[in-house]
JSON list of C-alpha atoms and ligand atoms in Angstrom, two decimals:
[
{"chain": "A", "resi": 286, "resn": "MET", "atom": "CA", "xyz": [97.50, 71.03, 111.55]},
{"chain": "A", "resi": 287, "resn": "ASN", "atom": "CA", "xyz": [98.64, 74.66, 111.36]},
{"chain": "A", "resi": 288, "resn": "ILE", "atom": "CA", "xyz": [99.51, 76.16, 108.00]},
{"chain": "A", "resi": 289, "resn": "ILE", "atom": "CA", "xyz": [100.96, 79.52, 107.03]},
{"chain": "A", "resi": 290, "resn": "LEU", "atom": "CA", "xyz": [100.16, 81.04, 103.64]},
{"chain": "A", "resi": 291, "resn": "LEU", "atom": "CA", "xyz": [102.95, 83.31, 102.53]},
{"chain": "A", "resi": 292, "resn": "ALA", "atom": "CA", "xyz": [102.64, 85.29, 99.32]},
{"chain": "A", "resi": 293, "resn": "PRO", "atom": "CA", "xyz": [102.92, 88.66, 97.61]},
{"chain": "A", "resi": 294, "resn": "PRO", "atom": "CA", "xyz": [99.81, 90.87, 97.73]},
{"chain": "A", "resi": 295, "resn": "ALA", "atom": "CA", "xyz": [96.82, 89.39, 95.88]},
{"chain": "A", "resi": 296, "resn": "ALA", "atom": "CA", "xyz": [98.55, 86.14, 94.94]},
{"chain": "A", "resi": 297, "resn": "GLY", "atom": "CA", "xyz": [95.49, 84.15, 95.95]},
{"chain": "A", "resi": 298, "resn": "LYS", "atom": "CA", "xyz": [96.09, 83.51, 99.66]},
{"chain": "A", "resi": 299, "resn": "GLY", "atom": "CA", "xyz": [92.49, 84.26, 100.56]},
{"chain": "A", "resi": 300, "resn": "THR", "atom": "CA", "xyz": [91.11, 82.01, 97.82]},
{"chain": "A", "resi": 301, "resn": "MET", "atom": "CA", "xyz": [93.33, 79.10, 98.85]},
{"chain": "A", "resi": 302, "resn": "ALA", "atom": "CA", "xyz": [92.45, 79.65, 102.51]},
{"chain": "A", "resi": 303, "resn": "GLU", "atom": "CA", "xyz": [88.76, 79.41, 101.66]},
{"chain": "A", "resi": 304, "resn": "LEU", "atom": "CA", "xyz": [89.29, 76.06, 99.91]},
{"chain": "A", "resi": 305, "resn": "LEU", "atom": "CA", "xyz": [91.38, 74.77, 102.83]},
{"chain": "A", "resi": 306, "resn": "VAL", "atom": "CA", "xyz": [88.67, 75.70, 105.31]},
{"chain": "A", "resi": 307, "resn": "GLU", "atom": "CA", "xyz": [86.16, 73.70, 103.26]},
{"chain": "A", "resi": 308, "resn": "LYS", "atom": "CA", "xyz": [88.31, 70.63, 102.76]},
{"chain": "A", "resi": 309, "resn": "TYR", "atom": "CA", "xyz": [90.14, 70.29, 106.08]},
{"chain": "A", "resi": 310, "resn": "GLY", "atom": "CA", "xyz": [87.97, 72.16, 108.57]},
{"chain": "A", "resi": 311, "resn": "LEU", "atom": "CA", "xyz": [90.83, 74.48, 109.46]},
{"chain": "A", "resi": 312, "resn": "LYS", "atom": "CA", "xyz": [90.01, 77.93, 110.75]},
{"chain": "A", "resi": 313, "resn": "GLN", "atom": "CA", "xyz": [91.17, 80.89, 108.67]},
{"chain": "A", "resi": 314, "resn": "LEU", "atom": "CA", "xyz": [92.98, 83.58, 110.57]},
{"chain": "A", "resi": 315, "resn": "SER", "atom": "CA", "xyz": [93.45, 86.54, 108.24]},
{"chain": "A", "resi": 316, "resn": "THR", "atom": "CA", "xyz": [95.08, 89.54, 109.91]},
{"chain": "A", "resi": 317, "resn": "GLY", "atom": "CA", "xyz": [93.90, 91.67, 106.96]},
{"chain": "A", "resi": 318, "resn": "ASP", "atom": "CA", "xyz": [90.28, 90.67, 107.71]},
{"chain": "A", "resi": 319, "resn": "LEU", "atom": "CA", "xyz": [90.76, 91.23, 111.46]},
{"chain": "A", "resi": 320, "resn": "LEU", "atom": "CA", "xyz": [92.10, 94.71, 110.73]},
{"chain": "A", "resi": 321, "resn": "ARG", "atom": "CA", "xyz": [89.27, 95.51, 108.33]},
{"chain": "A", "resi": 322, "resn": "ALA", "atom": "CA", "xyz": [86.82, 94.53, 111.10]},
{"chain": "A", "resi": 323, "resn": "VAL", "atom": "CA", "xyz": [88.48, 97.09, 113.41]},
{"chain": "A", "resi": 324, "resn": "LEU", "atom": "CA", "xyz": [88.20, 99.75, 110.66]},
{"chain": "A", "resi": 325, "resn": "LYS", "atom": "CA", "xyz": [84.42, 99.46, 110.75]},
{"chain": "A", "resi": 326, "resn": "LYS", "atom": "CA", "xyz": [84.43, 101.04, 114.24]},
{"chain": "A", "resi": 327, "resn": "ASP", "atom": "CA", "xyz": [85.42, 104.34, 112.64]},
{"chain": "A", "resi": 328, "resn": "ASP", "atom": "CA", "xyz": [87.07, 105.72, 115.82]},
{"chain": "A", "resi": 329, "resn": "ASP", "atom": "CA", "xyz": [90.57, 107.22, 116.20]},
{"chain": "A", "resi": 330, "resn": "GLU", "atom": "CA", "xyz": [92.24, 103.84, 116.32]},
{"chain": "A", "resi": 331, "resn": "ALA", "atom": "CA", "xyz": [90.45, 102.86, 113.10]},
{"chain": "A", "resi": 332, "resn": "LYS", "atom": "CA", "xyz": [91.48, 106.10, 111.40]},
{"chain": "A", "resi": 333, "resn": "GLN", "atom": "CA", "xyz": [95.15, 105.53, 112.20]},
{"chain": "A", "resi": 334, "resn": "LEU", "atom": "CA", "xyz": [95.02, 101.95, 110.97]},
{"chain": "A", "resi": 335, "resn": "LYS", "atom": "CA", "xyz": [93.25, 102.95, 107.79]},
{"chain": "A", "resi": 336, "resn": "GLU", "atom": "CA", "xyz": [95.85, 105.58, 106.99]},
{"chain": "A", "resi": 337, "resn": "LYS", "atom": "CA", "xyz": [98.65, 103.04, 107.28]},
{"chain": "A", "resi": 338, "resn": "MET", "atom": "CA", "xyz": [96.87, 100.32, 105.35]},
{"chain": "A", "resi": 339, "resn": "ASN", "atom": "CA", "xyz": [95.93, 102.71, 102.57]},
{"chain": "A", "resi": 340, "resn": "SER", "atom": "CA", "xyz": [99.54, 103.74, 102.20]},
{"chain": "A", "resi": 341, "resn": "GLY", "atom": "CA", "xyz": [100.66, 100.15, 101.80]},
{"chain": "A", "resi": 342, "resn": "GLN", "atom": "CA", "xyz": [102.59, 100.00, 105.07]},
{"chain": "A", "resi": 343, "resn": "LEU", "atom": "CA", "xyz": [102.51, 97.30, 107.71]},
{"chain": "A", "resi": 344, "resn": "ILE", "atom": "CA", "xyz": [100.71, 97.73, 111.01]},
{"chain": "A", "resi": 345, "resn": "SER", "atom": "CA", "xyz": [102.97, 97.47, 114.07]},
{"chain": "A", "resi": 346, "resn": "ASP", "atom": "CA", "xyz": [104.00, 94.01, 115.20]},
{"chain": "A", "resi": 347, "resn": "ASP", "atom": "CA", "xyz": [102.66, 94.58, 118.73]},
{"chain": "A", "resi": 348, "resn": "TYR", "atom": "CA", "xyz": [99.21, 95.47, 117.49]},
{"chain": "A", "resi": 349, "resn": "ILE", "atom": "CA", "xyz": [99.04, 92.53, 115.07]},
{"chain": "A", "resi": 350, "resn": "ILE", "atom": "CA", "xyz": [100.29, 90.07, 117.68]},
{"chain": "A", "resi": 351, "resn": "SER", "atom": "CA", "xyz": [97.64, 91.17, 120.17]},
{"chain": "A", "resi": 352, "resn": "LEU", "atom": "CA", "xyz": [94.93, 90.67, 117.52]},
{"chain": "A", "resi": 353, "resn": "VAL", "atom": "CA", "xyz": [96.25, 87.19, 116.76]},
{"chain": "A", "resi": 354, "resn": "LYS", "atom": "CA", "xyz": [96.52, 86.21, 120.43]},
{"chain": "A", "resi": 355, "resn": "GLU", "atom": "CA", "xyz": [92.93, 87.21, 121.00]},
{"chain": "A", "resi": 356, "resn": "GLU", "atom": "CA", "xyz": [91.75, 85.25, 117.98]},
{"chain": "A", "resi": 357, "resn": "LEU", "atom": "CA", "xyz": [93.74, 82.14, 118.92]},
{"chain": "A", "resi": 358, "resn": "SER", "atom": "CA", "xyz": [92.31, 82.14, 122.41]},
{"chain": "A", "resi": 359, "resn": "SER", "atom": "CA", "xyz": [89.00, 80.89, 120.95]},
{"chain": "A", "resi": 360, "resn": "GLY", "atom": "CA", "xyz": [90.85, 77.80, 119.66]},
{"chain": "A", "resi": 361, "resn": "ASN", "atom": "CA", "xyz": [90.05, 75.36, 116.87]},
{"chain": "A", "resi": 362, "resn": "GLU", "atom": "CA", "xyz": [90.43, 71.60, 117.13]},
{"chain": "A", "resi": 363, "resn": "LYS", "atom": "CA", "xyz": [91.63, 71.02, 113.59]},
{"chain": "A", "resi": 364, "resn": "GLY", "atom": "CA", "xyz": [94.06, 73.92, 113.50]},
{"chain": "A", "resi": 365, "resn": "TYR", "atom": "CA", "xyz": [94.55, 77.21, 111.68]},
{"chain": "A", "resi": 366, "resn": "ILE", "atom": "CA", "xyz": [95.43, 78.66, 108.34]},
{"chain": "A", "resi": 367, "resn": "PHE", "atom": "CA", "xyz": [97.39, 81.82, 108.91]},
{"chain": "A", "resi": 368, "resn": "ASP", "atom": "CA", "xyz": [96.59, 84.11, 105.99]},
{"chain": "A", "resi": 369, "resn": "GLY", "atom": "CA", "xyz": [98.69, 87.26, 105.75]},
{"chain": "A", "resi": 370, "resn": "PHE", "atom": "CA", "xyz": [100.43, 86.53, 109.06]},
{"chain": "A", "resi": 371, "resn": "PRO", "atom": "CA", "xyz": [103.29, 86.43, 109.96]},
{"chain": "A", "resi": 372, "resn": "ARG", "atom": "CA", "xyz": [104.58, 89.21, 107.73]},
{"chain": "A", "resi": 373, "resn": "THR", "atom": "CA", "xyz": [107.79, 90.00, 109.64]},
{"chain": "A", "resi": 374, "resn": "ILE", "atom": "CA", "xyz": [110.42, 87.89, 111.39]},
{"chain": "A", "resi": 375, "resn": "THR", "atom": "CA", "xyz": [109.29, 89.35, 114.75]},
{"chain": "A", "resi": 376, "resn": "GLN", "atom": "CA", "xyz": [105.74, 88.13, 114.09]},
{"chain": "A", "resi": 377, "resn": "ALA", "atom": "CA", "xyz": [107.06, 84.69, 113.08]},
{"chain": "A", "resi": 378, "resn": "VAL", "atom": "CA", "xyz": [109.08, 84.30, 116.28]},
{"chain": "A", "resi": 379, "resn": "GLU", "atom": "CA", "xyz": [106.11, 85.44, 118.36]},
{"chain": "A", "resi": 380, "resn": "LEU", "atom": "CA", "xyz": [103.75, 83.01, 116.61]},
{"chain": "A", "resi": 381, "resn": "GLU", "atom": "CA", "xyz": [106.06, 80.13, 117.48]},
{"chain": "A", "resi": 382, "resn": "LYS", "atom": "CA", "xyz": [105.97, 81.14, 121.13]},
{"chain": "A", "resi": 383, "resn": "ILE", "atom": "CA", "xyz": [102.19, 81.44, 121.18]},
{"chain": "A", "resi": 384, "resn": "LEU", "atom": "CA", "xyz": [101.74, 78.05, 119.52]},
{"chain": "A", "resi": 385, "resn": "SER", "atom": "CA", "xyz": [104.28, 76.33, 121.72]},
{"chain": "A", "resi": 386, "resn": "ASN", "atom": "CA", "xyz": [102.39, 77.57, 124.79]},
{"chain": "A", "resi": 387, "resn": "LEU", "atom": "CA", "xyz": [99.37, 75.81, 123.32]},
{"chain": "A", "resi": 388, "resn": "ASN", "atom": "CA", "xyz": [101.46, 72.68, 122.64]},
{"chain": "A", "resi": 389, "resn": "GLN", "atom": "CA", "xyz": [101.19, 73.29, 118.94]},
{"chain": "A", "resi": 390, "resn": "LYS", "atom": "CA", "xyz": [103.48, 74.08, 116.03]},
{"chain": "A", "resi": 391, "resn": "ILE", "atom": "CA", "xyz": [103.53, 75.18, 112.40]},
{"chain": "A", "resi": 392, "resn": "ASP", "atom": "CA", "xyz": [103.31, 72.14, 110.12]},
{"chain": "A", "resi": 393, "resn": "LYS", "atom": "CA", "xyz": [103.89, 73.77, 106.74]},
{"chain": "A", "resi": 394, "resn": "VAL", "atom": "CA", "xyz": [104.48, 77.14, 105.17]},
{"chain": "A", "resi": 395, "resn": "LEU", "atom": "CA", "xyz": [103.00, 77.38, 101.70]},
{"chain": "A", "resi": 396, "resn": "TYR", "atom": "CA", "xyz": [104.77, 80.00, 99.63]},
{"chain": "A", "resi": 397, "resn": "ILE", "atom": "CA", "xyz": [102.32, 80.94, 96.90]},
{"chain": "A", "resi": 398, "resn": "THR", "atom": "CA", "xyz": [104.00, 82.64, 94.00]},
{"chain": "A", "resi": 399, "resn": "VAL", "atom": "CA", "xyz": [102.70, 84.58, 91.05]},
{"chain": "A", "resi": 400, "resn": "SER", "atom": "CA", "xyz": [104.18, 87.23, 88.74]},
{"chain": "A", "resi": 401, "resn": "LYS", "atom": "CA", "xyz": [103.92, 90.88, 89.74]},
{"chain": "A", "resi": 402, "resn": "ASP", "atom": "CA", "xyz": [101.76, 91.58, 86.65]},
{"chain": "A", "resi": 403, "resn": "ILE", "atom": "CA", "xyz": [99.18, 88.97, 87.59]},
{"chain": "A", "resi": 404, "resn": "SER", "atom": "CA", "xyz": [99.21, 90.14, 91.21]},
{"chain": "A", "resi": 405, "resn": "LEU", "atom": "CA", "xyz": [98.47, 93.68, 90.02]},
{"chain": "A", "resi": 406, "resn": "LYS", "atom": "CA", "xyz": [95.53, 92.56, 87.84]},
{"chain": "A", "resi": 407, "resn": "ARG", "atom": "CA", "xyz": [94.15, 90.46, 90.68]},
{"chain": "A", "resi": 408, "resn": "THR", "atom": "CA", "xyz": [94.37, 93.50, 92.94]},
{"chain": "A", "resi": 409, "resn": "ILE", "atom": "CA", "xyz": [92.71, 96.08, 90.74]},
{"chain": "A", "resi": 410, "resn": "GLY", "atom": "CA", "xyz": [90.07, 93.57, 89.60]},
{"chain": "A", "resi": 411, "resn": "ARG", "atom": "CA", "xyz": [89.28, 92.24, 93.07]},
{"chain": "A", "resi": 412, "resn": "ARG", "atom": "CA", "xyz": [85.76, 92.72, 94.42]},
{"chain": "A", "resi": 413, "resn": "VAL", "atom": "CA", "xyz": [84.61, 91.43, 97.80]},
{"chain": "A", "resi": 414, "resn": "CYS", "atom": "CA", "xyz": [81.24, 90.67, 99.32]},
{"chain": "A", "resi": 415, "resn": "PRO", "atom": "CA", "xyz": [81.00, 92.79, 102.50]},
{"chain": "A", "resi": 416, "resn": "ASN", "atom": "CA", "xyz": [78.63, 90.22, 103.99]},
{"chain": "A", "resi": 417, "resn": "CYS", "atom": "CA", "xyz": [79.99, 86.70, 103.36]},
{"chain": "A", "resi": 418, "resn": "LYS", "atom": "CA", "xyz": [83.53, 87.86, 102.38]},
{"chain": "A", "resi": 419, "resn": "LYS", "atom": "CA", "xyz": [83.54, 85.85, 99.15]},
{"chain": "A", "resi": 420, "resn": "VAL", "atom": "CA", "xyz": [86.15, 87.24, 96.76]},
{"chain": "A", "resi": 421, "resn": "TYR", "atom": "CA", "xyz": [85.59, 87.77, 93.02]},
{"chain": "A", "resi": 422, "resn": "ASN", "atom": "CA", "xyz": [87.64, 89.27, 90.24]},
{"chain": "A", "resi": 423, "resn": "ILE", "atom": "CA", "xyz": [86.27, 91.24, 87.31]},
{"chain": "A", "resi": 424, "resn": "TYR", "atom": "CA", "xyz": [88.95, 89.77, 85.01]},
{"chain": "A", "resi": 425, "resn": "PHE", "atom": "CA", "xyz": [89.37, 86.21, 86.26]},
{"chain": "A", "resi": 426, "resn": "ASN", "atom": "CA", "xyz": [86.42, 85.19, 88.39]},
{"chain": "A", "resi": 427, "resn": "LYS", "atom": "CA", "xyz": [83.30, 87.21, 87.70]},
{"chain": "A", "resi": 428, "resn": "PRO", "atom": "CA", "xyz": [80.11, 86.86, 89.74]},
{"chain": "A", "resi": 429, "resn": "LYS", "atom": "CA", "xyz": [77.10, 85.52, 87.78]},
{"chain": "A", "resi": 430, "resn": "ASN", "atom": "CA", "xyz": [75.42, 88.94, 87.91]},
{"chain": "A", "resi": 431, "resn": "GLU", "atom": "CA", "xyz": [77.59, 92.01, 87.57]},
{"chain": "A", "resi": 432, "resn": "ASN", "atom": "CA", "xyz": [78.80, 93.29, 90.95]},
{"chain": "A", "resi": 433, "resn": "ILE", "atom": "CA", "xyz": [76.39, 91.07, 92.94]},
{"chain": "A", "resi": 434, "resn": "CYS", "atom": "CA", "xyz": [77.48, 88.26, 95.28]},
{"chain": "A", "resi": 435, "resn": "ASP", "atom": "CA", "xyz": [76.44, 84.78, 94.03]},
{"chain": "A", "resi": 436, "resn": "ASN", "atom": "CA", "xyz": [75.96, 83.57, 97.62]},
{"chain": "A", "resi": 437, "resn": "CYS", "atom": "CA", "xyz": [74.01, 86.31, 99.33]},
{"chain": "A", "resi": 438, "resn": "GLN", "atom": "CA", "xyz": [73.03, 88.84, 96.61]},
{"chain": "A", "resi": 439, "resn": "ASN", "atom": "CA", "xyz": [74.82, 91.73, 98.34]},
{"chain": "A", "resi": 440, "resn": "GLU", "atom": "CA", "xyz": [76.48, 94.41, 96.26]},
{"chain": "A", "resi": 441, "resn": "LEU", "atom": "CA", "xyz": [80.23, 93.77, 95.96]},
{"chain": "A", "resi": 442, "resn": "ILE", "atom": "CA", "xyz": [82.74, 96.36, 97.12]},
{"chain": "A", "resi": 443, "resn": "ARG", "atom": "CA", "xyz": [86.30, 97.26, 96.22]},
{"chain": "A", "resi": 444, "resn": "ARG", "atom": "CA", "xyz": [88.82, 97.48, 99.06]},
{"chain": "A", "resi": 445, "resn": "ASP", "atom": "CA", "xyz": [90.25, 100.98, 99.57]},
{"chain": "A", "resi": 446, "resn": "ASP", "atom": "CA", "xyz": [93.79, 99.62, 99.25]},
{"chain": "A", "resi": 447, "resn": "ASP", "atom": "CA", "xyz": [93.13, 97.78, 95.97]},
{"chain": "A", "resi": 448, "resn": "THR", "atom": "CA", "xyz": [94.35, 100.59, 93.72]},
{"chain": "A", "resi": 449, "resn": "GLU", "atom": "CA", "xyz": [97.45, 100.40, 91.51]},
{"chain": "A", "resi": 450, "resn": "GLU", "atom": "CA", "xyz": [99.24, 103.05, 93.56]},
{"chain": "A", "resi": 451, "resn": "VAL", "atom": "CA", "xyz": [98.71, 101.31, 96.90]},
{"chain": "A", "resi": 452, "resn": "PHE", "atom": "CA", "xyz": [99.46, 97.92, 95.32]},
{"chain": "A", "resi": 453, "resn": "LEU", "atom": "CA", "xyz": [102.93, 99.10, 94.26]},
{"chain": "A", "resi": 454, "resn": "LYS", "atom": "CA", "xyz": [103.63, 100.28, 97.82]},
{"chain": "A", "resi": 455, "resn": "ARG", "atom": "CA", "xyz": [102.30, 97.04, 99.31]},
{"chain": "A", "resi": 456, "resn": "TYR", "atom": "CA", "xyz": [104.52, 95.12, 96.92]},
{"chain": "A", "resi": 457, "resn": "ASP", "atom": "CA", "xyz": [107.62, 97.04, 98.05]},
{"chain": "A", "resi": 458, "resn": "THR", "atom": "CA", "xyz": [106.69, 96.46, 101.67]},
{"chain": "A", "resi": 459, "resn": "TYR", "atom": "CA", "xyz": [106.37, 92.75, 100.88]},
{"chain": "A", "resi": 460, "resn": "LEU", "atom": "CA", "xyz": [109.82, 92.64, 99.29]},
{"chain": "A", "resi": 461, "resn": "ASN", "atom": "CA", "xyz": [111.42, 94.45, 102.25]},
{"chain": "A", "resi": 462, "resn": "ASP", "atom": "CA", "xyz": [109.64, 92.98, 105.25]},
{"chain": "A", "resi": 463, "resn": "THR", "atom": "CA", "xyz": [108.06, 89.70, 104.25]},
{"chain": "A", "resi": 464, "resn": "LEU", "atom": "CA", "xyz": [110.47, 88.16, 101.77]},
{"chain": "A", "resi": 465, "resn": "PRO", "atom": "CA", "xyz": [113.07, 87.45, 104.52]},
{"chain": "A", "resi": 466, "resn": "LEU", "atom": "CA", "xyz": [110.52, 84.98, 105.93]},
{"chain": "A", "resi": 467, "resn": "ILE", "atom": "CA", "xyz": [111.11, 82.71, 102.92]},
{"chain": "A", "resi": 468, "resn": "LYS", "atom": "CA", "xyz": [114.65, 81.96, 104.00]},
{"chain": "A", "resi": 469, "resn": "TYR", "atom": "CA", "xyz": [113.61, 81.80, 107.65]},
{"chain": "A", "resi": 470, "resn": "TYR", "atom": "CA", "xyz": [111.11, 79.01, 106.98]},
{"chain": "A", "resi": 471, "resn": "GLU", "atom": "CA", "xyz": [113.30, 77.35, 104.37]},
{"chain": "A", "resi": 472, "resn": "ASP", "atom": "CA", "xyz": [116.02, 76.99, 107.01]},
{"chain": "A", "resi": 473, "resn": "LYS", "atom": "CA", "xyz": [113.48, 75.33, 109.28]},
{"chain": "A", "resi": 474, "resn": "GLY", "atom": "CA", "xyz": [112.56, 72.87, 106.51]},
{"chain": "A", "resi": 475, "resn": "LEU", "atom": "CA", "xyz": [108.94, 74.03, 106.49]},
{"chain": "A", "resi": 476, "resn": "LEU", "atom": "CA", "xyz": [108.68, 75.83, 103.17]},
{"chain": "A", "resi": 477, "resn": "GLU", "atom": "CA", "xyz": [106.89, 74.52, 100.06]},
{"chain": "A", "resi": 478, "resn": "GLU", "atom": "CA", "xyz": [106.61, 76.71, 96.97]},
{"chain": "A", "resi": 479, "resn": "VAL", "atom": "CA", "xyz": [103.50, 76.52, 94.81]},
{"chain": "A", "resi": 480, "resn": "GLU", "atom": "CA", "xyz": [102.93, 78.65, 91.73]},
{"chain": "A", "resi": 481, "resn": "ASN", "atom": "CA", "xyz": [99.36, 79.90, 91.59]},
{"chain": "A", "resi": 482, "resn": "ILE", "atom": "CA", "xyz": [98.27, 80.13, 87.98]},
{"chain": "A", "resi": 483, "resn": "ASP", "atom": "CA", "xyz": [95.16, 77.97, 87.98]},
{"chain": "A", "resi": 484, "resn": "LYS", "atom": "CA", "xyz": [93.03, 77.86, 91.13]},
{"chain": "A", "resi": 485, "resn": "GLN", "atom": "CA", "xyz": [92.06, 74.16, 90.97]},
{"chain": "A", "resi": 486, "resn": "GLU", "atom": "CA", "xyz": [95.50, 72.95, 89.96]},
{"chain": "A", "resi": 487, "resn": "THR", "atom": "CA", "xyz": [97.14, 74.97, 92.72]},
{"chain": "A", "resi": 488, "resn": "PHE", "atom": "CA", "xyz": [94.73, 73.58, 95.26]},
{"chain": "A", "resi": 489, "resn": "THR", "atom": "CA", "xyz": [95.38, 70.00, 94.10]},
{"chain": "A", "resi": 490, "resn": "GLN", "atom": "CA", "xyz": [99.11, 70.61, 94.57]},
{"chain": "A", "resi": 491, "resn": "ILE", "atom": "CA", "xyz": [98.54, 72.08, 98.02]},
{"chain": "A", "resi": 492, "resn": "SER", "atom": "CA", "xyz": [96.31, 69.17, 99.04]},
{"chain": "A", "resi": 493, "resn": "LYS", "atom": "CA", "xyz": [99.04, 66.70, 98.04]},
{"chain": "A", "resi": 494, "resn": "ILE", "atom": "CA", "xyz": [101.59, 68.57, 100.16]},
{"chain": "A", "resi": 495, "resn": "LEU", "atom": "CA", "xyz": [99.27, 68.61, 103.19]},
{"chain": "A", "resi": 496, "resn": "GLU", "atom": "CA", "xyz": [98.36, 64.95, 102.86]},
{"chain": "A", "resi": 497, "resn": "GLU", "atom": "CA", "xyz": [102.04, 64.06, 103.21]},
{"chain": "A", "resi": 498, "resn": "ILE", "atom": "CA", "xyz": [102.30, 65.74, 106.64]},
{"chain": "B", "resi": 704, "resn": "ADP", "atom": "P1", "xyz": [97.01, 91.40, 100.76]},
{"chain": "B", "resi": 704, "resn": "ADP", "atom": "O1", "xyz": [97.42, 90.02, 101.14]},
{"chain": "B", "resi": 704, "resn": "ADP", "atom": "O2", "xyz": [96.14, 91.46, 99.58]},
{"chain": "B", "resi": 704, "resn": "ADP", "atom": "O3", "xyz": [98.16, 92.36, 100.70]},
{"chain": "B", "resi": 704, "resn": "ADP", "atom": "P2", "xyz": [95.81, 91.73, 103.44]},
{"chain": "B", "resi": 704, "resn": "ADP", "atom": "O4", "xyz": [94.33, 91.76, 103.54]},
{"chain": "B", "resi": 704, "resn": "ADP", "atom": "O5", "xyz": [96.51, 90.53, 103.94]},
{"chain": "B", "resi": 704, "resn": "ADP", "atom": "O6", "xyz": [96.10, 92.02, 101.92]},
{"chain": "B", "resi": 704, "resn": "ADP", "atom": "O7", "xyz": [96.41, 93.01, 104.19]},
{"chain": "B", "resi": 704, "resn": "ADP", "atom": "C1", "xyz": [95.99, 94.33, 103.94]},
{"chain": "B", "resi": 704, "resn": "ADP", "atom": "C2", "xyz": [96.82, 95.32, 104.74]},
{"chain": "B", "resi": 704, "resn": "ADP", "atom": "O8", "xyz": [96.64, 95.07, 106.15]},
{"chain": "B", "resi": 704, "resn": "ADP", "atom": "C3", "xyz": [98.32, 95.21, 104.53]},
{"chain": "B", "resi": 704, "resn": "ADP", "atom": "O9", "xyz": [98.75, 95.97, 103.43]},
{"chain": "B", "resi": 704, "resn": "ADP", "atom": "C4", "xyz": [98.86, 95.78, 105.88]},
{"chain": "B", "resi": 704, "resn": "ADP", "atom": "O10", "xyz": [98.77, 97.19, 105.91]},
{"chain": "B", "resi": 704, "resn": "ADP", "atom": "C5", "xyz": [97.87, 95.24, 106.88]},
{"chain": "B", "resi": 704, "resn": "ADP", "atom": "N1", "xyz": [98.28, 93.91, 107.44]},
{"chain": "B", "resi": 704, "resn": "ADP", "atom": "C6", "xyz": [97.64, 92.73, 107.24]},
{"chain": "B", "resi": 704, "resn": "ADP", "atom": "N2", "xyz": [98.28, 91.72, 107.90]},
{"chain": "B", "resi": 704, "resn": "ADP", "atom": "C7", "xyz": [99.35, 92.30, 108.51]},
{"chain": "B", "resi": 704, "resn": "ADP", "atom": "C8", "xyz": [100.40, 91.79, 109.32]},
{"chain": "B", "resi": 704, "resn": "ADP", "atom": "N3", "xyz": [100.49, 90.48, 109.63]},
{"chain": "B", "resi": 704, "resn": "ADP", "atom": "N4", "xyz": [101.32, 92.66, 109.79]},
{"chain": "B", "resi": 704, "resn": "ADP", "atom": "C9", "xyz": [101.25, 93.97, 109.50]},
{"chain": "B", "resi": 704, "resn": "ADP", "atom": "N5", "xyz": [100.29, 94.52, 108.74]},
{"chain": "B", "resi": 704, "resn": "ADP", "atom": "C10", "xyz": [99.33, 93.70, 108.24]}
]
């Protein structure tokens, strides 16, 4: 089973992906996380990527597709959750080609919606564990001890692009480049919209959709 999570910035894609990994044994493929791993190298390539990401723009399709191809080459029996990918029609078309070469397909596209206000609060309140990648929020989902990961006791960090200014740019990019994917997948009969207000309720809804596949 291969699932795409499509959503505005900070709508809860990562959180839902985490729950899907646990319940269905799918492998999460987050292009945002893959890019942040490249940033750690701190070379010229990393600097260029960082500049783009911190200005809320998308990274080039070619670069993203090569990252995804490499990741998919390791394979996963139960399938993938694509988190933050595809973000453009070009990426969507390319993903179909890659999967069809592997005799696979996309089974569902979950369009996770939330208001812009909530998205903004989730962004500026988001804190991430640099070690286990668990995501918290200082407004909605606090760790037990302030700024410390419940799982591994590491100090939580704030992503460089989680400021209000960058959020507004990321949101515009989403409206321009990613929103056309809604119609694209609707036309293919793959799209299911789920409003993400309450984490558990949203996940129950998602589970029902996936169990009908
Ligand atoms: P969010 O979903 O909160 O916006 P992500 O972690 O998915 O954050 O992405 C962070 C940044 O990484 C994006 O703003 C963009 O610059 C870059 N990025 C991630 N995935 C893609 C993609 N599929 N195509 C182009 N750029 C991407």
